[in-house]
């Protein structure tokens, strides 16, 4: 995909569509006409465009994560008080991935602000990356894939890192809950190079239709996606309470306070002295 879309250099590019094969042109032409006749509009479907028109097309209905740039991208992290959570997915031949999320007690949106992934990271590399994010964002919780338990224990013991094992049960169900927040626009992703590895995965990660279970396609990268899911499950933006702005002037605040005090004193004076709040 990267080569044929010009995102990876060093290759010459040659392409043909189905009908450019002179020995099969007539056969394929009849098949295409048959498909169009029996399935009106089929030429607009992702599978037809991929198979017969040599186009790269994402079938949005097959995507695992319902990230949408128009709905979920943001330029900046709004001003406010935030708690930061780091999600870590470990790998070797597959990349190790790191995703930093932020949530606020006064904002019901989750913000994904930085991601990183790299292959062949040894234990010290992983520890250094975790320490880097911990210092940069004052991470309050680091949640990590505990499948490589020996590596995780090494990180905790040798580098004194406070690591929480990721909750991995019910993955497909929690992805659907996360997707509901994508659709509601309650997950925001900073639009820049820092989050590109994650957004690239979301744009191509599909469900495996061959599996009886709800599983991601094994040919698709999901390392940053998993790290983001681990972190999202440890964030509590849904408990946020909006800040109510007080637009009254100082004079109005004093007047209202005096009225409240007068009402309180009047109410208290009507009570027997033994029931009054003498404090």
C-alpha atoms as a printed R data frame, in Angstrom:
    type eleno elety resid chain resno       x       y       z
1   ATOM     1    CA   UNK     A     1   0.000   0.000   0.000
2   ATOM     2    CA   UNK     A     2   2.756   2.460   0.929
3   ATOM     3    CA   UNK     A     3   4.695   1.673  -2.248
4   ATOM     4    CA   UNK     A     4   1.795   1.927  -4.682
5   ATOM     5    CA   UNK     A     5   0.456   5.114  -3.110
6   ATOM     6    CA   UNK     A     6   3.844   6.839  -3.260
7   ATOM     7    CA   UNK     A     7   4.475   6.896   0.500
8   ATOM     8    CA   UNK     A     8   7.583   4.704   0.292
9   ATOM     9    CA   UNK     A     9  10.282   5.522  -2.241
10  ATOM    10    CA   UNK     A    10  12.830   3.371  -4.029
11  ATOM    11    CA   UNK     A    11  10.431   1.572  -6.339
12  ATOM    12    CA   UNK     A    12   9.254   2.040  -9.914
13  ATOM    13    CA   UNK     A    13   5.486   1.876 -10.291
14  ATOM    14    CA   UNK     A    14   3.630  -0.069 -12.995
15  ATOM    15    CA   UNK     A    15  -0.071  -0.889 -12.971
16  ATOM    16    CA   UNK     A    16  -2.773  -2.602 -15.009
17  ATOM    17    CA   UNK     A    17  -6.459  -3.170 -14.475
18  ATOM    18    CA   UNK     A    18  -8.423  -6.335 -15.154
19  ATOM    19    CA   UNK     A    19  -9.133  -5.574 -18.800
20  ATOM    20    CA   UNK     A    20  -5.491  -4.885 -19.677
21  ATOM    21    CA   UNK     A    21  -4.861  -8.648 -19.836
22  ATOM    22    CA   UNK     A    22  -5.468  -9.413 -23.573
23  ATOM    23    CA   UNK     A    23  -5.908 -13.144 -22.972
24  ATOM    24    CA   UNK     A    24  -8.582 -12.692 -20.299
25  ATOM    25    CA   UNK     A    25 -10.197  -9.427 -21.387
26  ATOM    26    CA   UNK     A    26 -13.274 -11.019 -22.970
27  ATOM    27    CA   UNK     A    27 -13.832 -13.400 -20.048
28  ATOM    28    CA   UNK     A    28 -13.540 -10.638 -17.471
29  ATOM    29    CA   UNK     A    29 -15.680  -8.235 -19.486
30  ATOM    30    CA   UNK     A    30 -18.527 -10.782 -19.569
31  ATOM    31    CA   UNK     A    31 -18.157 -11.382 -15.847
32  ATOM    32    CA   UNK     A    32 -18.246  -7.661 -15.068
33  ATOM    33    CA   UNK     A    33 -21.347  -7.166 -17.240
34  ATOM    34    CA   UNK     A    34 -23.005 -10.101 -15.465
35  ATOM    35    CA   UNK     A    35 -22.203  -8.629 -12.043
36  ATOM    36    CA   UNK     A    36 -23.523  -5.193 -12.978
37  ATOM    37    CA   UNK     A    37 -26.725  -6.631 -14.438
38  ATOM    38    CA   UNK     A    38 -27.515  -8.751 -11.391
39  ATOM    39    CA   UNK     A    39 -26.187  -6.324  -8.754
40  ATOM    40    CA   UNK     A    40 -27.062  -2.716  -9.678
41  ATOM    41    CA   UNK     A    41 -24.515  -0.303  -8.205
42  ATOM    42    CA   UNK     A    42 -21.964  -3.017  -7.512
43  ATOM    43    CA   UNK     A    43 -19.289  -1.022  -9.335
44  ATOM    44    CA   UNK     A    44 -19.327   1.469  -6.431
45  ATOM    45    CA   UNK     A    45 -18.697  -1.134  -3.741
46  ATOM    46    CA   UNK     A    46 -15.225  -1.360  -2.168
47  ATOM    47    CA   UNK     A    47 -14.746  -5.025  -3.151
48  ATOM    48    CA   UNK     A    48 -15.551  -4.381  -6.841
49  ATOM    49    CA   UNK     A    49 -13.317  -1.322  -6.997
50  ATOM    50    CA   UNK     A    50 -10.420  -3.247  -5.431
51  ATOM    51    CA   UNK     A    51 -10.872  -6.382  -7.548
52  ATOM    52    CA   UNK     A    52 -11.602  -4.912 -10.967
53  ATOM    53    CA   UNK     A    53 -10.466  -1.272 -10.920
54  ATOM    54    CA   UNK     A    54  -7.085  -1.601  -9.154
55  ATOM    55    CA   UNK     A    55  -8.123   0.959  -6.518
56  ATOM    56    CA   UNK     A    56  -7.176   1.100  -2.869
57  ATOM    57    CA   UNK     A    57 -10.513   1.401  -1.073
58  ATOM    58    CA   UNK     A    58 -11.283   1.157   2.624
59  ATOM    59    CA   UNK     A    59 -14.518  -0.638   3.438
60  ATOM    60    CA   UNK     A    60 -15.655   1.509   6.367
61  ATOM    61    CA   UNK     A    61 -18.083  -1.161   7.542
62  ATOM    62    CA   UNK     A    62 -15.142  -3.552   8.041
63  ATOM    63    CA   UNK     A    63 -12.956  -1.136  10.027
64  ATOM    64    CA   UNK     A    64 -12.402  -2.159  13.633
65  ATOM    65    CA   UNK     A    65 -12.239   1.407  14.988
66  ATOM    66    CA   UNK     A    66 -14.697   4.091  13.872
67  ATOM    67    CA   UNK     A    67 -12.242   6.982  13.964
68  ATOM    68    CA   UNK     A    68 -13.322   9.806  11.650
69  ATOM    69    CA   UNK     A    69 -11.015  12.729  10.956
70  ATOM    70    CA   UNK     A    70 -13.803  15.299  10.584
71  ATOM    71    CA   UNK     A    71 -15.394  14.223  13.854
72  ATOM    72    CA   UNK     A    72 -12.488  13.109  16.031
73  ATOM    73    CA   UNK     A    73  -9.458  15.191  15.022
74  ATOM    74    CA   UNK     A    74  -8.451  18.306  16.968
75  ATOM    75    CA   UNK     A    75  -5.625  20.813  16.606
76  ATOM    76    CA   UNK     A    76  -4.800  21.419  20.254
77  ATOM    77    CA   UNK     A    77  -5.412  20.141  23.763
78  ATOM    78    CA   UNK     A    78  -7.784  22.635  25.444
79  ATOM    79    CA   UNK     A    79  -6.581  24.473  28.520
80  ATOM    80    CA   UNK     A    80  -7.451  22.633  31.697
81  ATOM    81    CA   UNK     A    81  -6.418  20.228  34.419
82  ATOM    82    CA   UNK     A    82  -5.576  16.778  33.036
83  ATOM    83    CA   UNK     A    83  -4.583  13.337  34.200
84  ATOM    84    CA   UNK     A    84  -2.361  11.391  31.806
85  ATOM    85    CA   UNK     A    85  -2.404   7.652  31.128
86  ATOM    86    CA   UNK     A    86   0.224   5.773  29.109
87  ATOM    87    CA   UNK     A    87  -0.701   2.574  27.266
88  ATOM    88    CA   UNK     A    88   2.113   0.204  26.247
89  ATOM    89    CA   UNK     A    89   1.983  -2.793  23.910
90  ATOM    90    CA   UNK     A    90   5.191  -4.861  23.852
91  ATOM    91    CA   UNK     A    91   6.709  -6.544  20.806
92  ATOM    92    CA   UNK     A    92   9.972  -7.522  19.159
93  ATOM    93    CA   UNK     A    93   9.565  -8.339  15.454
94  ATOM    94    CA   UNK     A    94   6.220  -6.609  15.836
95  ATOM    95    CA   UNK     A    95   6.656  -3.054  17.108
96  ATOM    96    CA   UNK     A    96   6.398  -2.006  20.719
97  ATOM    97    CA   UNK     A    97   3.826   0.786  20.873
98  ATOM    98    CA   UNK     A    98   3.180   3.696  23.256
99  ATOM    99    CA   UNK     A    99   0.060   5.891  23.424
100 ATOM   100    CA   UNK     A   100  -0.485   8.856  25.772
101 ATOM   101    CA   UNK     A   101  -4.078   9.787  26.675
102 ATOM   102    CA   UNK     A   102  -5.369  12.722  28.714
103 ATOM   103    CA   UNK     A   103  -8.665  13.260  30.528
104 ATOM   104    CA   UNK     A   104 -10.031  16.025  32.703
105 ATOM   105    CA   UNK     A   105 -12.472  16.109  35.634
106 ATOM   106    CA   UNK     A   106 -14.347  18.887  33.813
107 ATOM   107    CA   UNK     A   107 -14.398  17.630  30.190
108 ATOM   108    CA   UNK     A   108 -16.191  14.500  28.992
109 ATOM   109    CA   UNK     A   109 -13.803  14.081  26.047
110 ATOM   110    CA   UNK     A   110 -10.770  11.805  25.985
111 ATOM   111    CA   UNK     A   111  -7.699  13.250  24.236
112 ATOM   112    CA   UNK     A   112  -5.006  11.154  22.550
113 ATOM   113    CA   UNK     A   113  -1.966  13.389  22.351
114 ATOM   114    CA   UNK     A   114   1.096  11.338  21.419
115 ATOM   115    CA   UNK     A   115   1.967   7.910  19.989
116 ATOM   116    CA   UNK     A   116   5.124   6.032  19.101
117 ATOM   117    CA   UNK     A   117   6.058   2.571  17.862
118 ATOM   118    CA   UNK     A   118   9.301   0.818  16.931
119 ATOM   119    CA   UNK     A   119  10.513  -2.739  16.338
120 ATOM   120    CA   UNK     A   120  13.456  -4.481  18.008
121 ATOM   121    CA   UNK     A   121  13.229  -2.439  21.229
122 ATOM   122    CA   UNK     A   122  15.142  -4.110  24.062
123 ATOM   123    CA   UNK     A   123  14.060  -3.818  27.706
124 ATOM   124    CA   UNK     A   124  16.208  -0.746  28.375
125 ATOM   125    CA   UNK     A   125  14.764   1.002  25.294
126 ATOM   126    CA   UNK     A   126  11.236   0.380  26.534
127 ATOM   127    CA   UNK     A   127  12.132   1.601  30.033
128 ATOM   128    CA   UNK     A   128  13.708   4.742  28.613
129 ATOM   129    CA   UNK     A   129  10.619   5.505  26.522
130 ATOM   130    CA   UNK     A   130   8.280   4.962  29.480
131 ATOM   131    CA   UNK     A   131  10.448   7.193  31.684
132 ATOM   132    CA   UNK     A   132  10.477   9.853  28.976
133 ATOM   133    CA   UNK     A   133   6.684  10.023  28.842
134 ATOM   134    CA   UNK     A   134   6.378   9.804  32.626
135 ATOM   135    CA   UNK     A   135   8.525  12.914  33.051
136 ATOM   136    CA   UNK     A   136   7.071  14.790  30.104
137 ATOM   137    CA   UNK     A   137   3.410  14.383  31.074
138 ATOM   138    CA   UNK     A   138   3.575  13.449  34.768
139 ATOM   139    CA   UNK     A   139   1.901  10.129  33.909
140 ATOM   140    CA   UNK     A   140  -0.271   8.962  36.782
141 ATOM   141    CA   UNK     A   141  -0.808   5.433  35.441
142 ATOM   142    CA   UNK     A   142   1.089   3.261  32.958
143 ATOM   143    CA   UNK     A   143  -0.874   0.246  31.746
144 ATOM   144    CA   UNK     A   144   1.059  -2.421  29.856
145 ATOM   145    CA   UNK     A   145   0.402  -5.632  27.944
146 ATOM   146    CA   UNK     A   146   1.327  -8.329  30.466
147 ATOM   147    CA   UNK     A   147   1.600 -11.205  27.958
148 ATOM   148    CA   UNK     A   148   5.403 -11.038  28.224
149 ATOM   149    CA   UNK     A   149   5.225 -11.194  32.012
150 ATOM   150    CA   UNK     A   150   8.945 -11.818  32.449
151 ATOM   151    CA   UNK     A   151   9.758  -8.617  30.558
152 ATOM   152    CA   UNK     A   152   7.203  -6.625  32.547
153 ATOM   153    CA   UNK     A   153   8.593  -7.876  35.858
154 ATOM   154    CA   UNK     A   154  12.091  -6.951  34.675
155 ATOM   155    CA   UNK     A   155  10.893  -3.420  33.877
156 ATOM   156    CA   UNK     A   156   9.295  -3.091  37.301
157 ATOM   157    CA   UNK     A   157  12.214  -4.525  39.274
158 ATOM   158    CA   UNK     A   158  15.253  -3.177  37.461
159 ATOM   159    CA   UNK     A   159  13.919   0.249  36.474
160 ATOM   160    CA   UNK     A   160  11.514   0.879  39.361
161 ATOM   161    CA   UNK     A   161   8.593   1.528  37.028
162 ATOM   162    CA   UNK     A   162   5.037   1.473  38.362
163 ATOM   163    CA   UNK     A   163   3.258  -0.648  35.761
164 ATOM   164    CA   UNK     A   164  -0.343  -1.864  35.776
165 ATOM   165    CA   UNK     A   165  -1.191  -5.000  33.729
166 ATOM   166    CA   UNK     A   166  -3.663  -4.271  30.946
167 ATOM   167    CA   UNK     A   167  -7.162  -5.686  31.177
168 ATOM   168    CA   UNK     A   168  -7.590  -7.743  27.999
169 ATOM   169    CA   UNK     A   169 -10.830  -9.641  28.605
170 ATOM   170    CA   UNK     A   170 -13.836  -8.769  26.459
171 ATOM   171    CA   UNK     A   171 -11.698  -6.977  23.881
172 ATOM   172    CA   UNK     A   172 -14.282  -6.899  21.079
173 ATOM   173    CA   UNK     A   173 -16.997  -5.688  23.456
174 ATOM   174    CA   UNK     A   174 -14.841  -2.847  24.768
175 ATOM   175    CA   UNK     A   175 -13.869  -1.867  21.230
176 ATOM   176    CA   UNK     A   176 -17.579  -1.395  20.513
177 ATOM   177    CA   UNK     A   177 -17.936   0.816  23.598
178 ATOM   178    CA   UNK     A   178 -14.926   2.820  22.435
179 ATOM   179    CA   UNK     A   179 -16.500   3.072  18.971
180 ATOM   180    CA   UNK     A   180 -19.639   4.554  20.515
181 ATOM   181    CA   UNK     A   181 -17.457   7.334  21.926
182 ATOM   182    CA   UNK     A   182 -15.827   7.814  18.507
183 ATOM   183    CA   UNK     A   183 -19.249   8.190  16.904
184 ATOM   184    CA   UNK     A   184 -20.380  10.616  19.629
185 ATOM   185    CA   UNK     A   185 -17.231  12.676  19.044
186 ATOM   186    CA   UNK     A   186 -16.049  12.150  22.607
187 ATOM   187    CA   UNK     A   187 -12.605  10.872  21.629
188 ATOM   188    CA   UNK     A   188 -10.335  13.572  20.208
189 ATOM   189    CA   UNK     A   189  -6.970  12.906  18.573
190 ATOM   190    CA   UNK     A   190  -4.341  15.596  18.093
191 ATOM   191    CA   UNK     A   191  -3.864  15.975  14.366
192 ATOM   192    CA   UNK     A   192  -0.104  15.838  13.789
193 ATOM   193    CA   UNK     A   193   2.943  13.658  13.275
194 ATOM   194    CA   UNK     A   194   2.829  12.593  16.943
195 ATOM   195    CA   UNK     A   195  -0.355  10.565  16.418
196 ATOM   196    CA   UNK     A   196   0.139   9.455  12.808
197 ATOM   197    CA   UNK     A   197   1.185   5.857  13.657
198 ATOM   198    CA   UNK     A   198  -2.099   5.318  15.488
199 ATOM   199    CA   UNK     A   199  -4.279   7.013  12.882
200 ATOM   200    CA   UNK     A   200  -2.640   4.955  10.127
201 ATOM   201    CA   UNK     A   201  -3.537   1.757  11.961
202 ATOM   202    CA   UNK     A   202  -7.130   2.832  12.533
203 ATOM   203    CA   UNK     A   203  -7.458   3.578   8.817
204 ATOM   204    CA   UNK     A   204  -6.554   0.044   7.739
205 ATOM   205    CA   UNK     A   205  -7.296  -2.312  10.652
206 ATOM   206    CA   UNK     A   206 -10.252  -4.536   9.709
207 ATOM   207    CA   UNK     A   207 -12.112  -7.467  11.228
208 ATOM   208    CA   UNK     A   208 -11.163 -10.966  10.069
209 ATOM   209    CA   UNK     A   209 -14.272 -12.158   8.231
210 ATOM   210    CA   UNK     A   210 -12.880 -15.705   8.064
211 ATOM   211    CA   UNK     A   211 -12.918 -16.104  11.832
212 ATOM   212    CA   UNK     A   212 -15.897 -17.335  13.808
213 ATOM   213    CA   UNK     A   213 -14.864 -14.954  16.568
214 ATOM   214    CA   UNK     A   214 -14.781 -11.172  16.510
215 ATOM   215    CA   UNK     A   215 -11.048 -10.845  15.819
216 ATOM   216    CA   UNK     A   216  -8.829  -8.379  13.992
217 ATOM   217    CA   UNK     A   217  -7.298  -9.452  10.705
218 ATOM   218    CA   UNK     A   218  -3.853 -10.962  11.433
219 ATOM   219    CA   UNK     A   219  -2.282  -9.183   8.441
220 ATOM   220    CA   UNK     A   220  -3.096  -5.735   9.890
221 ATOM   221    CA   UNK     A   221  -1.006  -3.804  12.395
222 ATOM   222    CA   UNK     A   222  -2.807  -3.213  15.695
223 ATOM   223    CA   UNK     A   223   0.016  -2.350  18.093
224 ATOM   224    CA   UNK     A   224  -0.752   1.336  18.676
225 ATOM   225    CA   UNK     A   225  -4.451   0.458  18.540
226 ATOM   226    CA   UNK     A   226  -4.037  -2.023  21.393
227 ATOM   227    CA   UNK     A   227  -1.969   0.443  23.434
228 ATOM   228    CA   UNK     A   228  -4.683   3.078  22.942
229 ATOM   229    CA   UNK     A   229  -7.373   0.605  24.009
230 ATOM   230    CA   UNK     A   230  -5.407  -0.289  27.164
231 ATOM   231    CA   UNK     A   231  -5.075   3.391  28.091
232 ATOM   232    CA   UNK     A   232  -8.686   4.253  27.221
233 ATOM   233    CA   UNK     A   233  -9.948   1.548  29.590
234 ATOM   234    CA   UNK     A   234  -8.057   3.274  32.436
235 ATOM   235    CA   UNK     A   235  -9.424   6.782  31.786
236 ATOM   236    CA   UNK     A   236 -12.441   8.284  33.543
237 ATOM   237    CA   UNK     A   237 -13.576  11.195  31.395
238 ATOM   238    CA   UNK     A   238 -17.154   9.865  31.613
239 ATOM   239    CA   UNK     A   239 -17.204  10.897  35.292
240 ATOM   240    CA   UNK     A   240 -16.404  14.523  34.488
241 ATOM   241    CA   UNK     A   241 -18.541  17.386  35.793
242 ATOM   242    CA   UNK     A   242 -18.667  20.554  33.650
243 ATOM   243    CA   UNK     A   243 -17.512  23.772  35.277
244 ATOM   244    CA   UNK     A   244 -20.429  26.194  35.701
245 ATOM   245    CA   UNK     A   245 -19.265  29.725  34.979
246 ATOM   246    CA   UNK     A   246 -20.432  32.432  37.380
247 ATOM   247    CA   UNK     A   247 -21.021  35.551  35.278
248 ATOM   248    CA   UNK     A   248 -22.222  37.712  38.182
249 ATOM   249    CA   UNK     A   249 -20.354  40.884  39.064
250 ATOM   250    CA   UNK     A   250 -18.676  41.216  42.478
251 ATOM   251    CA   UNK     A   251 -21.501  43.500  43.640
252 ATOM   252    CA   UNK     A   252 -24.116  40.941  42.572
253 ATOM   253    CA   UNK     A   253 -22.246  38.167  44.383
254 ATOM   254    CA   UNK     A   254 -22.164  40.202  47.621
255 ATOM   255    CA   UNK     A   255 -25.873  41.088  47.327
256 ATOM   256    CA   UNK     A   256 -26.805  37.447  46.757
257 ATOM   257    CA   UNK     A   257 -24.637  36.361  49.689
258 ATOM   258    CA   UNK     A   258 -26.350  38.898  51.976
259 ATOM   259    CA   UNK     A   259 -29.779  37.635  50.912
260 ATOM   260    CA   UNK     A   260 -28.768  34.015  51.534
261 ATOM   261    CA   UNK     A   261 -27.372  34.899  54.960
262 ATOM   262    CA   UNK     A   262 -30.514  36.847  55.894
263 ATOM   263    CA   UNK     A   263 -32.699  33.891  54.907
264 ATOM   264    CA   UNK     A   264 -30.495  31.493  56.855
265 ATOM   265    CA   UNK     A   265 -30.536  33.635  60.012
266 ATOM   266    CA   UNK     A   266 -34.293  34.200  59.797
267 ATOM   267    CA   UNK     A   267 -34.887  30.457  59.413
268 ATOM   268    CA   UNK     A   268 -32.558  29.664  62.296
269 ATOM   269    CA   UNK     A   269 -34.192  32.191  64.654
270 ATOM   270    CA   UNK     A   270 -37.537  30.477  64.230
271 ATOM   271    CA   UNK     A   271 -36.092  27.238  65.608
272 ATOM   272    CA   UNK     A   272 -35.872  26.403  69.334
273 ATOM   273    CA   UNK     A   273 -32.436  27.349  70.658
274 ATOM   274    CA   UNK     A   274 -31.532  23.699  71.328
275 ATOM   275    CA   UNK     A   275 -31.976  22.885  67.572
276 ATOM   276    CA   UNK     A   276 -29.896  25.800  66.283
277 ATOM   277    CA   UNK     A   277 -26.497  25.361  64.656
278 ATOM   278    CA   UNK     A   278 -24.415  27.209  67.270
279 ATOM   279    CA   UNK     A   279 -21.202  26.447  65.432
